[in-house]
Each structure stands twice: as C-alpha cells, then as structure tokens.
C-alpha cells in the first residue's frame, strides 16, 4: 500500500527559497521522483533520489531520507515562472518504472 | 530525438458514447508506456502500464481499457463513457532499460469532458 503527504499550497516571493516536503509510506520503497506541472500543461521531470542525501540540479535540489520516509524539493532564487504544481512520486521496487503521484503542491510566486 | 504525441487534445463526449485516445512515441523502440488520468485539482492516477506489444497492466478497475497494437502506439478506450471519466488524460513513456530512473516523458494530454 501507499500513502503520500504534501502541503496543498505554498506561497513565496521572487528571489526567495521554498521547500516542499513529501512524506510517504510506500511498501518496498525504491526511490522518489519530483515533477513540475504548469496549469494545463504536462508534468515534467525535475529530479530523482534513490539514495539518502541531496541531489542538486541548478536552482532545484531534492533530498531524501529513507529512514524517515521523507523527502523535499528545494527551490532557490524563485522566479515567477516557478509558479506551478509540484508532485512527489515514490516508486516501489516490485513495480519498477511505475510512479504513483500524490495530489501535489501548488506553488505561487509573487513579485 | 524522442517525441510523444497525443490526440485529440480536447474532446467533449456525451455519457454512454465510446472513447478512443491515441498516443504514439517516435525516436525510440520498445518504450514503456503509461496512461494517467488527472481529475480537476487532483494528482495523477496511473491507469495502465505496458512494457511491450499486447502487454497491458491495469492499475485500477474501471470503465476504461488500453491496447498496444504496435510497439510505439498506445490507445485508451471506453465502450460507454461515464460522467466520472471526465479528466485530463496523459500518456507517458520511459526508455526500455530505464525503469529505475524515476523519469517519465509525458505527452501534452487530452482533456475529456463527459456531459
């Protein structure tokens, strides 16, 4: 089975740093992906963590703690274009390749 | 480079009518293919998953079916639509040997309204 928790909404101003948390309960957990989706658009891949620690990709970083069943996406130097929904999606070892998304976090960046 | 196409982009269908959404991937062979549905303001729900021609795994029991008649073609169908079938349908693919990368490539989606 699986349960997933993310904040439903987060707001921040341009230039700020925001952290979007994800707590999961996933049997046979293998890794955690993050996706961004703008209104009306398709989700796009941001990052993936299979091991504990921080993965950095430009302004975005993702962190995973397998022992705490917890991860977060860190967005730095926020820009207006970062306003979007962000989804964490755990993957199970028994069903590799299949991602199970939560309801996502709506990020609004204000000028 | 690889591309994914979905059509139609939008459609409005009456309750009880049939449905066919099509997805094709170009520039790769034997991709893993997925159908997701996103209800308004909700997350993405995995509907079907395919690792090869004729191989379909259904994730949730429902009014929909999927088929993969060719290597890079994935079709979502229904014989009789329900109001609850309304939503944003997204096709996605991942490379054959990249099941553990957590990366899916999504099409632009098909927005279905059932009236």
PDB file of C-alpha atoms in Angstrom:
ATOM      1  CA  UNK A   1       0.000   0.000   0.000  1.00  0.00           C
ATOM      2  CA  UNK A   2       0.944   3.630  -0.120  1.00  0.00           C
ATOM      3  CA  UNK A   3       0.139   6.975   1.448  1.00  0.00           C
ATOM      4  CA  UNK A   4       1.626  10.284   0.454  1.00  0.00           C
ATOM      5  CA  UNK A   5       1.545  13.705   2.092  1.00  0.00           C
ATOM      6  CA  UNK A   6       2.485  17.049   0.594  1.00  0.00           C
ATOM      7  CA  UNK A   7       1.287  20.526   1.539  1.00  0.00           C
ATOM      8  CA  UNK A   8      -1.526  21.546  -0.765  1.00  0.00           C
ATOM      9  CA  UNK A   9      -0.316  25.122  -1.224  1.00  0.00           C
ATOM     10  CA  UNK A  10       2.851  27.136  -0.717  1.00  0.00           C
ATOM     11  CA  UNK A  11       3.421  30.816  -1.481  1.00  0.00           C
ATOM     12  CA  UNK A  12       6.667  32.771  -1.679  1.00  0.00           C
ATOM     13  CA  UNK A  13       8.114  35.907  -3.256  1.00  0.00           C
ATOM     14  CA  UNK A  14      10.535  36.189  -6.116  1.00  0.00           C
ATOM     15  CA  UNK A  15      14.114  35.542  -5.122  1.00  0.00           C
ATOM     16  CA  UNK A  16      13.149  33.576  -2.034  1.00  0.00           C
ATOM     17  CA  UNK A  17      13.822  29.921  -1.197  1.00  0.00           C
ATOM     18  CA  UNK A  18      10.996  27.458  -0.691  1.00  0.00           C
ATOM     19  CA  UNK A  19      10.972  23.862   0.492  1.00  0.00           C
ATOM     20  CA  UNK A  20       8.197  21.435  -0.462  1.00  0.00           C
ATOM     21  CA  UNK A  21       8.038  18.430   1.810  1.00  0.00           C
ATOM     22  CA  UNK A  22       6.885  14.947   0.962  1.00  0.00           C
ATOM     23  CA  UNK A  23       6.199  12.209   3.478  1.00  0.00           C
ATOM     24  CA  UNK A  24       5.481   8.777   2.127  1.00  0.00           C
ATOM     25  CA  UNK A  25       4.530   5.354   3.341  1.00  0.00           C
ATOM     26  CA  UNK A  26       5.364   3.046   0.486  1.00  0.00           C
ATOM     27  CA  UNK A  27       5.877  -0.661   0.858  1.00  0.00           C
ATOM     28  CA  UNK A  28       9.043  -1.773  -0.894  1.00  0.00           C
ATOM     29  CA  UNK A  29      10.183   1.808  -1.440  1.00  0.00           C
ATOM     30  CA  UNK A  30      12.815   2.180  -4.172  1.00  0.00           C
ATOM     31  CA  UNK A  31      13.127   5.871  -4.999  1.00  0.00           C
ATOM     32  CA  UNK A  32      11.398   9.249  -5.114  1.00  0.00           C
ATOM     33  CA  UNK A  33      10.810  11.447  -8.152  1.00  0.00           C
ATOM     34  CA  UNK A  34       9.747  15.071  -8.391  1.00  0.00           C
ATOM     35  CA  UNK A  35       7.743  16.613 -11.218  1.00  0.00           C
ATOM     36  CA  UNK A  36       6.589  20.103 -12.113  1.00  0.00           C
ATOM     37  CA  UNK A  37       3.311  20.830 -13.857  1.00  0.00           C
ATOM     38  CA  UNK A  38       2.163  24.234 -15.061  1.00  0.00           C
ATOM     39  CA  UNK A  39      -1.565  24.869 -15.356  1.00  0.00           C
ATOM     40  CA  UNK A  40      -2.972  22.979 -18.314  1.00  0.00           C
ATOM     41  CA  UNK A  41       0.376  21.501 -19.174  1.00  0.00           C
ATOM     42  CA  UNK A  42       2.116  18.183 -18.992  1.00  0.00           C
ATOM     43  CA  UNK A  43       4.221  17.188 -15.997  1.00  0.00           C
ATOM     44  CA  UNK A  44       7.960  17.483 -16.491  1.00  0.00           C
ATOM     45  CA  UNK A  45      10.626  15.577 -14.615  1.00  0.00           C
ATOM     46  CA  UNK A  46      12.751  17.514 -12.136  1.00  0.00           C
ATOM     47  CA  UNK A  47      14.778  15.030 -10.129  1.00  0.00           C
ATOM     48  CA  UNK A  48      15.052  11.548  -8.695  1.00  0.00           C
ATOM     49  CA  UNK A  49      16.540  10.264  -5.433  1.00  0.00           C
ATOM     50  CA  UNK A  50      17.252   6.630  -4.787  1.00  0.00           C
ATOM     51  CA  UNK A  51      19.862   7.173  -2.072  1.00  0.00           C
ATOM     52  CA  UNK A  52      19.858   9.342   1.027  1.00  0.00           C
ATOM     53  CA  UNK A  53      21.151  12.836   0.552  1.00  0.00           C
ATOM     54  CA  UNK A  54      20.865  15.880  -1.607  1.00  0.00           C
ATOM     55  CA  UNK A  55      20.752  15.979  -5.405  1.00  0.00           C
ATOM     56  CA  UNK A  56      21.336  19.390  -6.932  1.00  0.00           C
ATOM     57  CA  UNK A  57      20.241  20.465 -10.388  1.00  0.00           C
ATOM     58  CA  UNK A  58      20.660  24.169 -10.929  1.00  0.00           C
ATOM     59  CA  UNK A  59      18.223  26.148  -8.787  1.00  0.00           C
ATOM     60  CA  UNK A  60      16.398  22.988  -7.745  1.00  0.00           C
ATOM     61  CA  UNK A  61      17.601  20.410  -5.247  1.00  0.00           C
ATOM     62  CA  UNK A  62      15.940  17.302  -3.913  1.00  0.00           C
ATOM     63  CA  UNK A  63      16.618  15.496  -0.669  1.00  0.00           C
ATOM     64  CA  UNK A  64      15.769  12.032   0.546  1.00  0.00           C
ATOM     65  CA  UNK A  65      15.898  10.347   3.931  1.00  0.00           C
ATOM     66  CA  UNK A  66      14.894   6.713   3.539  1.00  0.00           C
ATOM     67  CA  UNK A  67      14.926   6.067   7.291  1.00  0.00           C
ATOM     68  CA  UNK A  68      12.438   8.907   7.838  1.00  0.00           C
ATOM     69  CA  UNK A  69      10.363   8.132   4.705  1.00  0.00           C
ATOM     70  CA  UNK A  70      10.747  11.789   3.874  1.00  0.00           C
ATOM     71  CA  UNK A  71      11.942  13.929   1.052  1.00  0.00           C
ATOM     72  CA  UNK A  72      11.816  17.514  -0.033  1.00  0.00           C
ATOM     73  CA  UNK A  73      12.248  19.684  -3.075  1.00  0.00           C
ATOM     74  CA  UNK A  74      14.169  22.903  -2.541  1.00  0.00           C
ATOM     75  CA  UNK A  75      13.680  25.742  -4.998  1.00  0.00           C
ATOM     76  CA  UNK A  76      16.115  28.631  -4.779  1.00  0.00           C
ATOM     77  CA  UNK A  77      16.115  32.095  -6.336  1.00  0.00           C
ATOM     78  CA  UNK A  78      12.442  31.748  -7.069  1.00  0.00           C
ATOM     79  CA  UNK A  79      11.113  33.174 -10.309  1.00  0.00           C
ATOM     80  CA  UNK A  80       7.570  33.906 -11.402  1.00  0.00           C
ATOM     81  CA  UNK A  81       7.798  31.039 -13.882  1.00  0.00           C
ATOM     82  CA  UNK A  82       8.244  28.616 -10.968  1.00  0.00           C
ATOM     83  CA  UNK A  83       4.556  29.071 -10.125  1.00  0.00           C
ATOM     84  CA  UNK A  84       3.228  25.577 -10.797  1.00  0.00           C
ATOM     85  CA  UNK A  85       2.182  22.357  -9.111  1.00  0.00           C
ATOM     86  CA  UNK A  86       4.915  20.109  -7.785  1.00  0.00           C
ATOM     87  CA  UNK A  87       4.431  16.385  -7.291  1.00  0.00           C
ATOM     88  CA  UNK A  88       6.465  13.856  -5.439  1.00  0.00           C
ATOM     89  CA  UNK A  89       6.098  10.320  -6.761  1.00  0.00           C
ATOM     90  CA  UNK A  90       7.504   7.283  -4.982  1.00  0.00           C
ATOM     91  CA  UNK A  91       8.483   4.154  -6.824  1.00  0.00           C
ATOM     92  CA  UNK A  92       8.295   0.622  -5.456  1.00  0.00           C
ATOM     93  CA  UNK A  93      10.915  -1.981  -6.133  1.00  0.00           C
ATOM     94  CA  UNK A  94       8.230  -4.520  -7.044  1.00  0.00           C
ATOM     95  CA  UNK A  95       6.806  -2.265  -9.741  1.00  0.00           C
ATOM     96  CA  UNK A  96       9.838  -0.511 -11.146  1.00  0.00           C
ATOM     97  CA  UNK A  97       9.022   2.146 -13.667  1.00  0.00           C
ATOM     98  CA  UNK A  98       5.574   2.877 -12.280  1.00  0.00           C
ATOM     99  CA  UNK A  99       5.177   6.164 -10.457  1.00  0.00           C
ATOM    100  CA  UNK A 100       2.330   6.881  -8.057  1.00  0.00           C
ATOM    101  CA  UNK A 101       1.678  10.582  -7.713  1.00  0.00           C
ATOM    102  CA  UNK A 102       0.054  12.447  -4.856  1.00  0.00           C
ATOM    103  CA  UNK A 103      -2.190  15.491  -5.139  1.00  0.00           C
ATOM    104  CA  UNK A 104       0.752  17.815  -5.454  1.00  0.00           C
ATOM    105  CA  UNK A 105       1.664  21.197  -4.012  1.00  0.00           C
ATOM    106  CA  UNK A 106       0.536  24.381  -5.711  1.00  0.00           C
ATOM    107  CA  UNK A 107       3.364  26.928  -5.541  1.00  0.00           C
ATOM    108  CA  UNK A 108       2.542  30.565  -6.137  1.00  0.00           C
ATOM    109  CA  UNK A 109       5.416  33.009  -6.559  1.00  0.00           C
ATOM    110  CA  UNK A 110       4.582  36.673  -6.011  1.00  0.00           C
ATOM    111  CA  UNK A 111       6.551  39.604  -7.397  1.00  0.00           C
TER     112      UNK A 111
ATOM    113  CA  UNK B   1      15.363  12.810 -30.538  1.00  0.00           C
ATOM    114  CA  UNK B   2      12.330  11.211 -28.982  1.00  0.00           C
ATOM    115  CA  UNK B   3       8.884  12.753 -29.134  1.00  0.00           C
ATOM    116  CA  UNK B   4       5.459  11.773 -27.889  1.00  0.00           C
ATOM    117  CA  UNK B   5       2.182  12.751 -29.491  1.00  0.00           C
ATOM    118  CA  UNK B   6      -1.315  12.524 -28.092  1.00  0.00           C
ATOM    119  CA  UNK B   7      -4.625  13.241 -29.755  1.00  0.00           C
ATOM    120  CA  UNK B   8      -7.161  14.610 -29.685  1.00  0.00           C
ATOM    121  CA  UNK B   9      -6.115  17.476 -27.431  1.00  0.00           C
ATOM    122  CA  UNK B  10      -9.654  18.167 -26.276  1.00  0.00           C
ATOM    123  CA  UNK B  11     -12.966  16.458 -26.705  1.00  0.00           C
ATOM    124  CA  UNK B  12     -16.486  16.692 -25.372  1.00  0.00           C
ATOM    125  CA  UNK B  13     -18.470  13.478 -25.370  1.00  0.00           C
ATOM    126  CA  UNK B  14     -21.974  12.533 -24.198  1.00  0.00           C
ATOM    127  CA  UNK B  15     -22.487   9.960 -21.482  1.00  0.00           C
ATOM    128  CA  UNK B  16     -22.690   6.490 -22.969  1.00  0.00           C
ATOM    129  CA  UNK B  17     -20.617   7.278 -26.045  1.00  0.00           C
ATOM    130  CA  UNK B  18     -17.371   5.458 -26.890  1.00  0.00           C
ATOM    131  CA  UNK B  19     -13.881   6.873 -26.453  1.00  0.00           C
ATOM    132  CA  UNK B  20     -10.580   6.427 -28.187  1.00  0.00           C
ATOM    133  CA  UNK B  21      -7.454   8.371 -27.257  1.00  0.00           C
ATOM    134  CA  UNK B  22      -4.254   7.679 -29.116  1.00  0.00           C
ATOM    135  CA  UNK B  23      -0.626   8.119 -28.183  1.00  0.00           C
ATOM    136  CA  UNK B  24       2.462   7.489 -30.273  1.00  0.00           C
ATOM    137  CA  UNK B  25       6.133   7.748 -29.454  1.00  0.00           C
ATOM    138  CA  UNK B  26       8.823   8.449 -32.041  1.00  0.00           C
ATOM    139  CA  UNK B  27      12.562   8.080 -31.971  1.00  0.00           C
ATOM    140  CA  UNK B  28      12.824   5.082 -29.678  1.00  0.00           C
ATOM    141  CA  UNK B  29      11.969   1.405 -29.681  1.00  0.00           C
ATOM    142  CA  UNK B  30      10.207  -0.808 -27.148  1.00  0.00           C
ATOM    143  CA  UNK B  31       9.387   2.025 -24.738  1.00  0.00           C
ATOM    144  CA  UNK B  32       7.455   1.502 -21.546  1.00  0.00           C
ATOM    145  CA  UNK B  33       4.108   3.242 -21.985  1.00  0.00           C
ATOM    146  CA  UNK B  34       1.681   4.654 -19.454  1.00  0.00           C
ATOM    147  CA  UNK B  35      -1.777   6.174 -19.283  1.00  0.00           C
ATOM    148  CA  UNK B  36      -2.506   8.526 -16.386  1.00  0.00           C
ATOM    149  CA  UNK B  37      -5.659  10.459 -15.536  1.00  0.00           C
ATOM    150  CA  UNK B  38      -5.823  13.701 -13.644  1.00  0.00           C
ATOM    151  CA  UNK B  39      -9.161  14.894 -12.301  1.00  0.00           C
ATOM    152  CA  UNK B  40      -9.588  18.625 -11.753  1.00  0.00           C
ATOM    153  CA  UNK B  41      -7.315  19.790  -8.939  1.00  0.00           C
ATOM    154  CA  UNK B  42      -6.110  16.291  -8.233  1.00  0.00           C
ATOM    155  CA  UNK B  43      -2.991  14.234  -8.632  1.00  0.00           C
ATOM    156  CA  UNK B  44      -2.138  11.852 -11.421  1.00  0.00           C
ATOM    157  CA  UNK B  45      -3.664   8.402 -11.218  1.00  0.00           C
ATOM    158  CA  UNK B  46      -1.900   5.588 -13.055  1.00  0.00           C
ATOM    159  CA  UNK B  47      -4.425   3.739 -15.194  1.00  0.00           C
ATOM    160  CA  UNK B  48      -2.435   1.396 -17.440  1.00  0.00           C
ATOM    161  CA  UNK B  49       1.135   0.355 -17.980  1.00  0.00           C
ATOM    162  CA  UNK B  50       2.712  -1.539 -20.866  1.00  0.00           C
ATOM    163  CA  UNK B  51       6.184  -2.995 -21.355  1.00  0.00           C
ATOM    164  CA  UNK B  52       5.566  -4.366 -24.841  1.00  0.00           C
ATOM    165  CA  UNK B  53       3.112  -5.073 -27.639  1.00  0.00           C
ATOM    166  CA  UNK B  54      -0.042  -6.655 -26.286  1.00  0.00           C
ATOM    167  CA  UNK B  55       1.222  -6.470 -22.689  1.00  0.00           C
ATOM    168  CA  UNK B  56      -1.072  -4.289 -20.593  1.00  0.00           C
ATOM    169  CA  UNK B  57      -1.255  -3.993 -16.818  1.00  0.00           C
ATOM    170  CA  UNK B  58      -4.324  -2.341 -15.363  1.00  0.00           C
ATOM    171  CA  UNK B  59      -3.797  -0.436 -12.161  1.00  0.00           C
ATOM    172  CA  UNK B  60      -7.375   0.241 -11.146  1.00  0.00           C
ATOM    173  CA  UNK B  61     -10.668  -1.413 -12.117  1.00  0.00           C
ATOM    174  CA  UNK B  62     -12.662   0.992 -14.210  1.00  0.00           C
ATOM    175  CA  UNK B  63     -14.673   1.723 -17.282  1.00  0.00           C
ATOM    176  CA  UNK B  64     -11.587   2.043 -19.469  1.00  0.00           C
ATOM    177  CA  UNK B  65      -9.309  -0.291 -21.387  1.00  0.00           C
ATOM    178  CA  UNK B  66      -5.954   0.078 -23.095  1.00  0.00           C
ATOM    179  CA  UNK B  67      -4.312  -1.581 -26.047  1.00  0.00           C
ATOM    180  CA  UNK B  68      -0.874  -1.548 -27.610  1.00  0.00           C
ATOM    181  CA  UNK B  69      -1.263  -2.759 -31.177  1.00  0.00           C
ATOM    182  CA  UNK B  70       2.188  -1.556 -32.245  1.00  0.00           C
ATOM    183  CA  UNK B  71       5.475  -1.017 -30.443  1.00  0.00           C
ATOM    184  CA  UNK B  72       5.108   2.742 -30.133  1.00  0.00           C
ATOM    185  CA  UNK B  73       1.327   3.106 -30.123  1.00  0.00           C
ATOM    186  CA  UNK B  74      -0.847   3.136 -27.028  1.00  0.00           C
ATOM    187  CA  UNK B  75      -4.617   3.518 -27.146  1.00  0.00           C
ATOM    188  CA  UNK B  76      -7.052   4.257 -24.348  1.00  0.00           C
ATOM    189  CA  UNK B  77     -10.645   3.252 -24.972  1.00  0.00           C
ATOM    190  CA  UNK B  78     -14.077   3.055 -23.458  1.00  0.00           C
ATOM    191  CA  UNK B  79     -17.230   1.489 -24.815  1.00  0.00           C
ATOM    192  CA  UNK B  80     -19.556   3.689 -22.765  1.00  0.00           C
ATOM    193  CA  UNK B  81     -18.350   6.853 -21.074  1.00  0.00           C
ATOM    194  CA  UNK B  82     -19.470   7.851 -17.591  1.00  0.00           C
ATOM    195  CA  UNK B  83     -19.560  11.351 -16.149  1.00  0.00           C
ATOM    196  CA  UNK B  84     -16.756  10.317 -13.818  1.00  0.00           C
ATOM    197  CA  UNK B  85     -14.492   9.642 -16.805  1.00  0.00           C
ATOM    198  CA  UNK B  86     -14.026  13.377 -17.314  1.00  0.00           C
ATOM    199  CA  UNK B  87     -10.466  14.491 -16.773  1.00  0.00           C
ATOM    200  CA  UNK B  88      -7.065  15.187 -18.233  1.00  0.00           C
ATOM    201  CA  UNK B  89      -5.559  12.054 -19.756  1.00  0.00           C
ATOM    202  CA  UNK B  90      -1.817  11.900 -20.065  1.00  0.00           C
ATOM    203  CA  UNK B  91       0.255   9.398 -21.970  1.00  0.00           C
ATOM    204  CA  UNK B  92       3.866   8.931 -20.936  1.00  0.00           C
ATOM    205  CA  UNK B  93       6.857   6.843 -21.908  1.00  0.00           C
ATOM    206  CA  UNK B  94      10.167   5.764 -20.430  1.00  0.00           C
ATOM    207  CA  UNK B  95      13.132   4.081 -22.114  1.00  0.00           C
ATOM    208  CA  UNK B  96      13.100   0.302 -22.216  1.00  0.00           C
ATOM    209  CA  UNK B  97      16.019  -0.171 -19.856  1.00  0.00           C
ATOM    210  CA  UNK B  98      15.424   2.833 -17.616  1.00  0.00           C
ATOM    211  CA  UNK B  99      12.818   1.506 -15.220  1.00  0.00           C
ATOM    212  CA  UNK B 100      14.812   2.642 -12.199  1.00  0.00           C
ATOM    213  CA  UNK B 101      15.452   6.262 -13.163  1.00  0.00           C
ATOM    214  CA  UNK B 102      12.132   7.679 -11.997  1.00  0.00           C
ATOM    215  CA  UNK B 103      11.867   9.689 -15.202  1.00  0.00           C
ATOM    216  CA  UNK B 104       8.798   9.650 -17.403  1.00  0.00           C
ATOM    217  CA  UNK B 105       8.239  11.765 -20.502  1.00  0.00           C
ATOM    218  CA  UNK B 106       4.672  12.984 -20.785  1.00  0.00           C
ATOM    219  CA  UNK B 107       2.617  13.942 -23.786  1.00  0.00           C
ATOM    220  CA  UNK B 108       0.639  17.170 -23.861  1.00  0.00           C
ATOM    221  CA  UNK B 109      -2.528  15.457 -22.680  1.00  0.00           C
ATOM    222  CA  UNK B 110      -6.103  15.016 -23.822  1.00  0.00           C
ATOM    223  CA  UNK B 111      -8.790  16.909 -21.956  1.00  0.00           C
ATOM    224  CA  UNK B 112     -12.036  14.940 -21.881  1.00  0.00           C
ATOM    225  CA  UNK B 113     -15.368  16.366 -20.778  1.00  0.00           C
ATOM    226  CA  UNK B 114     -18.270  13.963 -20.494  1.00  0.00           C
ATOM    227  CA  UNK B 115     -21.692  15.630 -20.459  1.00  0.00           C
TER     228      UNK B 115
END
